[in-house]
Coordinates of C-alpha atoms and ligand atoms in Angstrom, one line a residue:
X1 CA -37.8 132.5 21.7
X2 CA -35.6 132.1 18.6
X3 CA -37.0 131.8 15.2
X4 CA -36.2 128.1 14.8
X5 CA -38.3 127.2 17.9
X6 CA -41.3 129.0 16.2
X7 CA -41.0 127.0 13.0
X8 CA -43.3 124.1 14.1
X9 CA -46.0 126.5 15.1
X10 CA -45.7 128.5 11.9
X11 CA -45.9 125.3 10.0
X12 CA -49.2 124.5 11.6
X13 CA -50.9 127.7 10.3
X14 CA -53.6 126.5 7.9
X15 CA -53.8 127.4 4.2
X16 CA -56.3 130.0 3.1
X17 CA -58.0 127.4 0.8
X18 CA -58.5 125.0 3.7
X19 CA -60.0 127.6 6.0
X20 CA -62.4 128.7 3.2
X21 CA -63.8 125.1 3.2
X22 CA -64.8 125.3 6.9
X23 CA -68.6 125.3 7.3
X24 CA -68.6 128.5 9.2
X25 CA -67.0 130.3 6.3
X26 CA -68.4 128.4 3.3
X27 CA -71.9 129.0 4.6
X28 CA -71.3 132.7 4.0
X29 CA -70.4 132.1 0.3
X30 CA -74.0 132.3 -0.7
X31 CA -74.6 135.9 0.5
X32 CA -71.1 137.5 0.3
X33 CA -68.4 137.8 -2.3
X34 CA -65.7 135.2 -2.3
X35 CA -63.0 137.9 -2.5
X36 CA -64.2 139.4 0.8
X37 CA -64.1 136.0 2.5
X38 CA -60.6 135.3 1.3
X39 CA -59.5 138.7 2.4
X40 CA -60.8 138.1 5.9
X41 CA -59.3 134.7 6.1
X42 CA -56.0 136.1 4.9
X43 CA -56.1 138.9 7.5
X44 CA -56.9 136.4 10.3
X45 CA -53.9 134.3 9.2
X46 CA -51.6 137.3 9.0
X47 CA -52.7 138.3 12.5
X48 CA -52.0 134.8 13.7
X49 CA -48.5 134.7 12.1
X50 CA -47.7 138.1 13.7
X51 CA -48.7 136.8 17.1
X52 CA -46.6 133.7 16.7
X53 CA -43.6 135.7 15.6
X54 CA -44.1 138.0 18.6
X55 CA -43.6 135.0 20.8
X56 CA -47.1 135.1 22.1
X57 CA -47.6 131.3 21.6
X58 CA -51.2 131.5 20.6
X59 CA -53.4 128.4 20.8
X60 CA -55.2 127.7 17.5
X61 CA -56.5 125.2 15.1
X62 CA -58.2 125.4 11.7
X63 CA -61.6 125.9 13.3
X64 CA -60.5 128.8 15.5
X65 CA -58.9 130.5 12.5
X66 CA -62.1 130.0 10.6
X67 CA -64.2 131.4 13.5
X68 CA -61.8 134.4 13.7
X69 CA -62.2 135.0 9.9
X70 CA -66.0 134.8 10.3
X71 CA -66.0 137.4 13.0
X72 CA -63.9 139.7 10.8
X73 CA -66.3 139.2 7.9
X74 CA -69.4 139.9 10.1
X75 CA -67.7 143.0 11.6
X76 CA -66.9 144.2 8.1
X77 CA -70.5 143.9 7.0
X78 CA -72.0 145.4 10.2
X79 CA -73.4 148.9 9.8
X80 CA -70.8 151.5 10.6
X81 CA -73.1 154.6 10.7
X82 CA -75.8 153.8 13.2
X83 CA -77.8 155.2 16.0
X84 CA -76.3 155.8 19.4
X85 CA -77.6 157.2 22.7
X86 CA -76.2 160.5 23.7
X87 CA -76.1 160.7 27.5
X88 CA -73.4 163.4 27.5
X89 CA -75.6 166.4 27.9
X90 CA -73.9 168.0 24.9
X91 CA -76.9 168.9 22.8
X92 CA -75.3 169.8 19.4
X93 CA -72.6 167.1 19.4
X94 CA -70.6 167.3 16.1
X95 CA -69.2 163.8 16.6
X96 CA -72.7 162.4 17.0
X97 CA -74.4 164.0 14.0
X98 CA -75.4 167.3 15.6
X99 CA -79.1 167.7 15.5
X100 CA -81.8 165.0 15.8
X101 CA -84.5 165.4 13.3
X102 CA -88.1 166.4 14.4
X103 CA -91.0 164.1 13.4
X104 CA -92.0 166.3 10.5
X105 CA -88.5 166.1 9.0
X106 CA -88.4 162.4 9.4
X107 CA -91.8 162.0 7.7
X108 CA -90.7 164.2 4.9
X109 CA -87.5 162.3 4.2
X110 CA -89.4 159.0 4.3
X111 CA -91.8 160.3 1.8
X112 CA -89.3 161.4 -0.8
X113 CA -86.8 158.5 -0.6
X114 CA -89.4 155.8 -1.1
X115 CA -90.2 156.9 -4.6
X116 CA -89.4 159.6 -7.2
X117 CA -90.0 163.1 -6.0
X118 CA -90.5 166.8 -6.9
X119 CA -86.8 167.3 -6.2
X120 CA -86.5 169.4 -9.4
X121 CA -89.9 169.0 -10.9
X122 CA -92.7 171.7 -10.8
X123 CA -96.1 170.1 -10.8
X124 CA -97.9 173.4 -11.6
X125 CA -95.8 174.1 -14.7
X126 CA -95.3 170.4 -15.5
X127 CA -91.7 171.0 -16.2
X128 CA -88.3 171.3 -14.6
X129 CA -88.5 173.2 -11.2
X130 CA -85.9 174.4 -8.8
X131 CA -84.5 172.8 -5.7
X132 CA -84.5 176.1 -4.0
X133 CA -88.3 176.3 -4.1
X134 CA -88.7 173.7 -1.4
X135 CA -87.2 175.8 1.4
X136 CA -86.8 179.4 0.2
X137 CA -90.4 180.6 0.8
X138 CA -90.3 179.2 4.3
X139 CA -87.0 180.7 5.3
X140 CA -88.2 184.1 3.9
X141 CA -91.4 183.8 5.9
X142 CA -89.6 182.9 9.1
X143 CA -86.7 185.5 8.9
X144 CA -88.2 188.3 6.8
X145 CA -85.3 187.8 4.3
X146 CA -86.0 188.6 0.6
X147 CA -84.3 185.4 -0.6
X148 CA -82.3 182.4 0.6
X149 CA -80.0 179.6 -0.7
X150 CA -79.2 176.4 1.1
X151 CA -76.0 174.5 0.4
X152 CA -74.0 171.6 2.0
X153 CA -73.0 173.3 5.2
X154 CA -72.1 176.7 6.6
X155 CA -68.5 176.3 5.6
X156 CA -69.6 175.9 2.0
X157 CA -71.9 178.9 2.4
X158 CA -69.1 181.1 3.5
X159 CA -66.8 179.9 0.7
X160 CA -69.7 180.5 -1.8
X161 CA -70.3 184.1 -0.6
X162 CA -66.5 184.9 -0.6
X163 CA -66.0 183.4 -4.0
X164 CA -68.9 185.3 -5.5
X165 CA -68.4 188.7 -3.9
X166 CA -64.8 188.9 -2.6
X167 CA -62.7 187.1 -5.2
X168 CA -60.2 189.5 -6.7
X169 CA -61.2 192.1 -4.1
X170 CA -60.5 193.0 -0.5
X171 CA -62.6 191.7 2.4
X172 CA -62.1 193.4 5.8
X173 CA -62.2 191.3 8.9
X174 CA -61.4 192.1 12.6
X175 CA -58.3 190.5 14.1
X176 CA -60.6 189.5 17.0
X177 CA -62.6 187.3 14.6
X178 CA -59.9 185.5 12.7
X179 CA -61.0 182.1 13.9
X180 CA -60.5 178.4 13.3
X181 CA -63.7 176.4 13.5
X182 CA -62.2 173.0 13.7
X183 CA -61.5 170.5 10.9
X184 CA -59.0 173.0 9.4
X185 CA -61.6 175.6 8.6
X186 CA -59.7 178.8 9.2
X187 CA -61.0 182.1 8.1
X188 CA -57.6 183.3 6.6
X189 CA -57.2 180.0 4.6
X190 CA -60.8 180.2 3.4
X191 CA -60.2 183.8 2.2
X192 CA -57.1 182.6 0.4
X193 CA -58.9 179.7 -1.2
X194 CA -61.7 182.0 -2.4
X195 CA -59.3 184.4 -4.1
X196 CA -60.1 187.2 -1.7
X197 CA -57.5 189.5 -0.2
X198 CA -58.0 189.6 3.5
X199 CA -57.5 192.9 5.2
X200 CA -57.1 192.5 8.9
X201 CA -58.1 195.4 11.1
X202 CA -58.0 196.1 14.9
X203 CA -56.4 193.9 17.5
X204 CA -57.3 190.6 19.2
X205 CA -59.3 192.3 21.9
X206 CA -60.4 195.6 20.5
X207 CA -61.6 196.7 17.1
X208 CA -63.2 200.2 16.5
X209 CA -65.4 201.5 13.8
X210 CA -62.6 203.8 12.5
X211 CA -60.4 200.7 12.0
X212 CA -62.9 199.6 9.3
X213 CA -63.4 203.1 7.9
X214 CA -59.7 203.6 7.4
X215 CA -59.3 200.2 5.7
X216 CA -61.9 200.7 3.0
X217 CA -60.4 201.2 -0.5
X218 CA -62.0 201.3 -3.9
X219 CA -61.2 197.6 -4.1
X220 CA -63.0 196.6 -0.9
X221 CA -66.0 194.4 -1.6
X222 CA -67.1 193.5 1.9
X223 CA -66.8 193.8 5.6
X224 CA -67.1 190.3 7.1
X225 CA -68.3 189.7 10.6
X226 CA -68.0 186.4 12.3
X227 CA -70.2 185.5 15.2
X228 CA -68.3 184.3 18.3
X229 CA -70.0 181.0 18.7
X230 CA -67.1 178.9 19.7
X231 CA -64.9 181.2 21.7
X232 CA -64.9 184.3 23.8
X233 CA -62.6 187.2 24.2
X234 CA -63.2 188.6 27.7
X235 CA -61.9 191.6 29.7
X236 CA -60.8 194.7 27.9
X237 CA -62.7 194.3 24.7
X238 CA -64.5 196.2 21.9
X239 CA -66.4 194.8 18.9
X240 CA -68.0 196.7 16.1
X241 CA -71.7 195.9 15.8
X242 CA -73.5 195.0 12.6
X243 CA -75.4 198.3 13.0
X244 CA -72.1 200.2 13.1
X245 CA -70.8 198.3 10.0
X246 CA -74.1 199.2 8.2
X247 CA -73.6 202.9 9.0
X248 CA -70.0 202.8 7.8
X249 CA -71.0 201.1 4.5
X250 CA -73.9 203.6 4.0
X251 CA -71.7 206.6 4.7
X252 CA -69.0 205.3 2.3
X253 CA -71.6 204.7 -0.4
X254 CA -73.1 208.2 0.0
X255 CA -69.7 209.7 -0.3
X256 CA -68.3 207.6 -3.2
X257 CA -71.2 205.7 -4.8
X258 CA -69.3 202.5 -4.0
X259 CA -71.2 199.7 -2.2
X260 CA -69.4 197.7 0.5
X261 CA -71.3 194.6 1.5
X262 CA -71.9 193.7 5.1
X263 CA -71.8 189.9 5.5
X264 CA -72.2 188.1 8.8
X265 CA -71.2 184.5 9.4
X266 CA -73.6 183.8 12.2
X267 CA -72.5 180.2 12.7
X268 CA -75.1 178.9 15.1
X269 CA -78.0 180.6 13.4
X270 CA -81.2 180.7 15.4
X271 CA -84.7 181.4 14.1
X272 CA -86.6 182.1 17.3
X273 CA -85.5 184.0 20.3
X274 CA -84.7 180.9 22.4
X275 CA -84.4 183.1 25.5
X276 CA -88.2 183.1 25.4
X277 CA -88.0 179.3 25.9
X278 CA -85.5 179.6 28.6
X279 CA -82.2 179.3 26.6
X280 CA -79.4 181.8 26.6
X281 CA -79.7 184.8 24.3
X282 CA -78.2 184.3 20.8
X283 CA -78.9 186.7 18.0
X284 CA -81.6 185.5 15.6
X285 CA -81.1 185.6 11.8
X286 CA -84.0 188.1 11.6
X287 CA -82.2 190.4 14.0
X288 CA -78.9 190.3 12.0
X289 CA -80.9 191.3 8.9
X290 CA -82.7 194.0 10.7
X291 CA -79.4 195.4 12.1
X292 CA -78.2 195.8 8.5
X293 CA -76.4 192.7 7.3
X294 CA -76.7 192.4 3.5
X295 CA -76.1 188.6 3.8
X296 CA -76.2 186.3 6.8
X297 CA -75.0 182.7 6.7
X298 CA -75.6 180.0 9.3
X299 CA -75.7 176.2 9.8
X300 CA -78.9 174.2 9.4
X301 CA -77.9 171.6 12.1
X302 CA -76.8 173.8 15.0
X303 CA -79.4 175.8 16.9
X304 CA -81.9 175.5 14.1
X305 CA -82.1 171.8 14.8
X306 CA -82.4 170.7 11.1
X307 CA -80.2 168.6 8.8
X308 CA -76.6 169.4 7.9
X309 CA -76.7 172.3 5.6
X310 CA -75.6 175.9 5.3
X311 CA -78.0 178.7 4.6
X312 CA -77.4 182.2 3.2
X313 CA -80.2 184.8 3.4
X314 CA -80.3 188.4 2.2
X315 CA -81.2 190.7 -0.6
X316 CA -82.7 188.9 -3.7
X317 CA -80.2 190.4 -6.2
X318 CA -77.3 189.0 -4.1
X319 CA -78.8 185.6 -3.5
X320 CA -79.6 185.3 -7.2
X321 CA -75.9 185.8 -7.9
X322 CA -75.0 183.0 -5.5
X323 CA -77.5 180.7 -7.2
X324 CA -75.8 181.3 -10.5
X325 CA -72.3 180.7 -9.2
X326 CA -70.9 177.4 -10.5
X327 CA -69.8 176.5 -6.9
X328 CA -73.5 176.4 -6.0
X329 CA -73.9 173.3 -8.1
X330 CA -70.8 171.8 -6.4
X331 CA -72.3 172.2 -2.9
X332 CA -75.9 171.7 -3.7
X333 CA -78.3 169.7 -1.4
X334 CA -79.6 166.3 -2.0
X335 CA -83.3 165.4 -1.8
X336 CA -83.1 163.8 1.7
X337 CA -81.6 167.0 3.1
X338 CA -84.0 169.2 1.2
X339 CA -86.9 167.2 2.7
X340 CA -85.6 167.3 6.2
X341 CA -84.9 171.0 5.9
X342 CA -88.4 171.7 4.6
X343 CA -90.0 169.6 7.3
X344 CA -88.0 171.4 10.0
X345 CA -88.7 174.8 8.6
X346 CA -92.5 174.2 8.5
X347 CA -92.4 173.6 12.3
X348 CA -91.1 177.2 12.8
X349 CA -94.3 178.5 11.3
X350 CA -96.6 176.3 13.3
X351 CA -96.3 177.7 16.7
X352 CA -94.8 176.7 20.1
X353 CA -95.7 173.1 20.1
X354 CA -94.3 172.4 16.7
X355 CA -91.1 174.4 17.5
X356 CA -90.7 172.4 20.7
X357 CA -91.0 169.2 18.7
X358 CA -87.6 170.0 17.2
X359 CA -85.3 168.0 19.6
X360 CA -82.4 170.5 19.6
X361 CA -84.7 173.4 20.5
X362 CA -86.4 171.5 23.2
X363 CA -83.1 170.3 24.7
X364 CA -81.5 173.7 24.6
X365 CA -84.4 175.4 26.3
X366 CA -85.6 172.8 28.9
X367 CA -85.2 174.2 32.4
X368 CA -83.2 172.3 35.0
X369 CA -86.2 171.5 37.1
X370 CA -87.8 169.6 34.2
X371 CA -84.7 167.6 33.6
X372 CA -84.5 166.9 37.3
X373 CA -87.9 165.1 37.2
X374 CA -86.4 162.8 34.5
X375 CA -83.2 162.4 36.4
X376 CA -85.1 161.3 39.5
X377 CA -87.1 158.8 37.4
X378 CA -83.9 157.4 35.8
X379 CA -82.3 157.0 39.1
X380 CA -85.2 154.9 40.3
X381 CA -85.2 152.9 37.1
X382 CA -81.5 152.1 37.6
X383 CA -81.8 151.3 41.3
X384 CA -84.5 148.8 40.5
X385 CA -82.1 146.9 38.3
X386 CA -78.9 146.9 40.3
X387 CA -78.1 144.8 43.3
X388 CA -77.9 147.1 46.3
X389 CA -74.3 147.9 47.3
X390 CA -72.8 147.6 43.8
X391 CA -73.0 151.3 43.0
X392 CA -73.8 154.6 44.7
X393 CA -76.4 156.4 42.6
X394 CA -77.2 160.1 43.0
X395 CA -78.9 162.9 41.3
X396 CA -76.5 165.8 41.1
X397 CA -76.5 169.4 39.8
X398 CA -74.4 169.4 36.6
X399 CA -73.8 171.4 33.5
X400 CA -75.1 170.5 30.0
X401 CA -73.5 172.2 27.0
X402 CA -75.0 173.4 23.8
X403 CA -72.3 172.1 21.6
X404 CA -68.9 170.4 21.6
X405 CA -67.0 172.0 18.8
X406 CA -69.8 174.3 17.7
X407 CA -70.9 176.2 20.8
X408 CA -68.6 175.1 23.6
X409 CA -69.0 178.4 25.6
X410 CA -72.7 177.8 26.1
X411 CA -73.4 176.2 29.5
X412 CA -76.9 175.1 30.7
X413 CA -77.8 174.1 34.2
X414 CA -79.0 170.5 34.5
X415 CA -79.4 167.6 36.8
X416 CA -77.6 164.3 36.0
X417 CA -77.5 160.8 37.4
X418 CA -74.1 160.0 38.8
X419 CA -73.3 156.3 39.0
X420 CA -70.3 155.6 41.2
X421 CA -69.4 151.9 41.0
X422 CA -68.5 150.1 44.3
X423 CA -68.0 146.9 42.4
X424 CA -66.2 147.1 39.0
X425 CA -64.8 150.5 37.9
X426 CA -66.0 153.7 36.5
X427 CA -63.8 153.4 33.3
X428 CA -65.0 149.8 32.6
X429 CA -68.6 150.7 33.2
X430 CA -68.3 153.7 30.8
X431 CA -66.7 151.4 28.2
X432 CA -69.3 148.7 28.6
X433 CA -72.0 151.2 27.9
X434 CA -70.4 152.1 24.6
X435 CA -69.2 148.7 23.4
X436 CA -71.5 146.0 24.9
X437 CA -74.9 147.5 24.5
X438 CA -77.2 146.9 21.5
X439 CA -77.4 150.6 20.9
X440 CA -74.1 152.2 22.2
X441 CA -74.6 154.6 25.1
X442 CA -72.1 157.5 25.4
X443 CA -72.0 158.9 28.9
X444 CA -69.1 160.8 30.4
X445 CA -66.9 160.5 33.5
X446 CA -66.7 163.1 36.2
X447 CA -66.1 163.1 40.0
X448 CA -65.0 159.5 39.6
X449 CA -68.5 158.5 38.5
X450 CA -70.3 157.7 35.2
X451 CA -72.5 160.8 34.5
X452 CA -75.8 160.4 32.6
X453 CA -77.4 163.7 31.6
X454 CA -81.1 163.1 30.8
X455 CA -81.2 166.4 28.9
X456 CA -80.0 164.6 25.8
X457 CA -81.9 161.4 26.2
X458 CA -84.7 161.5 23.7
X459 CA -87.5 159.6 25.3
X460 CA -88.5 157.0 27.9
X461 CA -87.1 154.2 25.7
X462 CA -83.6 155.7 25.8
X463 CA -83.9 156.0 29.6
X464 CA -84.9 152.4 29.7
X465 CA -81.9 151.4 27.5
X466 CA -79.5 153.2 29.9
X467 CA -80.9 151.5 32.9
X468 CA -80.7 148.1 31.1
X469 CA -77.1 148.8 30.0
X470 CA -76.1 149.5 33.6
X471 CA -78.0 146.4 34.8
X472 CA -76.0 144.3 32.4
X473 CA -72.7 145.9 33.4
X474 CA -73.3 145.4 37.1
X475 CA -74.4 141.8 36.5
X476 CA -70.8 141.1 35.3
X477 CA -69.0 142.5 38.3
Ligands
LIG501 C1 -70.1 176.1 12.9 C2 -69.6 177.4 12.2 C3 -69.2 177.3 10.9 C4 -69.2 176.1 10.1 O1 -70.5 175.6 9.9 P1 -70.7 174.1 9.3 O2 -72.2 174.0 9.1 O3 -70.2 173.2 10.4 O4 -69.9 174.0 8.1 C5 -68.9 178.5 10.3 N1 -68.8 179.7 11.0 C6 -69.2 179.7 12.3 C7 -69.1 181.1 13.0 C8 -69.6 178.6 13.0 O5 -69.9 178.6 14.3

């Protein structure tokens, strides 16, 4: 269509001022700023003009434009960060906020955000207190560490440690551990940023104790070990253990009087031996300390199941230096995180039942048989709600994963419900669950079916919501 033919249509586009007078927009004036309403009206008009110019010949009148602008306004004001239902079976899902808080953490957060708090106030001394007091005693009691500091996340913890101890010095790291953790967090770049000189030793698959021994100079401040939480090197491999690094450091100190720190970035960071609960073996923080690490850093929201934070534990004189580093102020925790962290940590000292009330811990350690009982139940709930013949529904053996970006190599046997649409389509059903349900439900697609893994459904209510979502989808096809 040529431009001239479009002119009558373009001429019919209403003015911003006119649209603002329509009842469906003007009724919003009371509760929302005028500038937001005009912006939304303008965007709607721009979209309409673009559509006309593209020759799409849209049907419109002033009322439809106003309704469009109203939808834009309501969408703008709708909460963006909100709850969703994770039916993927990926327990520590970085895109979905990683760990779900346990009841004690939720209670603690509620308590401190409703009023003023002891964030930095000491009621015994009736004067300024320290943020570190809320968590440090608990972390030390759980891990046996002398001291601890918690910051924004583990990436910040690693940067803090390197900045304090390795800036202007050399830090030795194995070529097998020079990793990228996603979100452009690469060990070589972080070293650079922290002002440390990275000294690479060994090869991608093999690093030996003598590689470290030979690389130590009088300017070496630390040997950095990075736990392989998000990748594996398999086959012909050799790693140097923490115990071996400790021995190398001790021997060097005995010979020269010069201390070389052993620092482990443990990444996933686990407090209890989850193997006892049925999960795969991962080193605990206490084990790394016992094996001779001077400092260990780890995330609060991975296997620990707490809020987003990064924790460094180790000898008191070293942690004291970290607390005094100006960067510690830059990456300090806010009161909500402190409360959630303290609440989660308390569970670890209160025995099995409390530990199992931490959703991440429970989900990582639940055996496949237990998940199967819930899968069977969910299958029955779905079948009750869908007309027979519209979908094939089966309980199938599947694999859950500990984490998306954080622990992708960690598979867990599970049983999932597979919904294979006979009417409608797998893709549309999957999309409907995310976009048309009151609480979005994220499942995944495999074997041409929508797969719902009950391992990551939190309770009966979430199972109910999944069944209702599927009912509503199959009612449309
Ligand atoms: C996840 C991870 C990090 C980053 O931790 P965040 O808490 O996400 O900042 C650092 N190192 C390792 C080994 C990790 O697995």
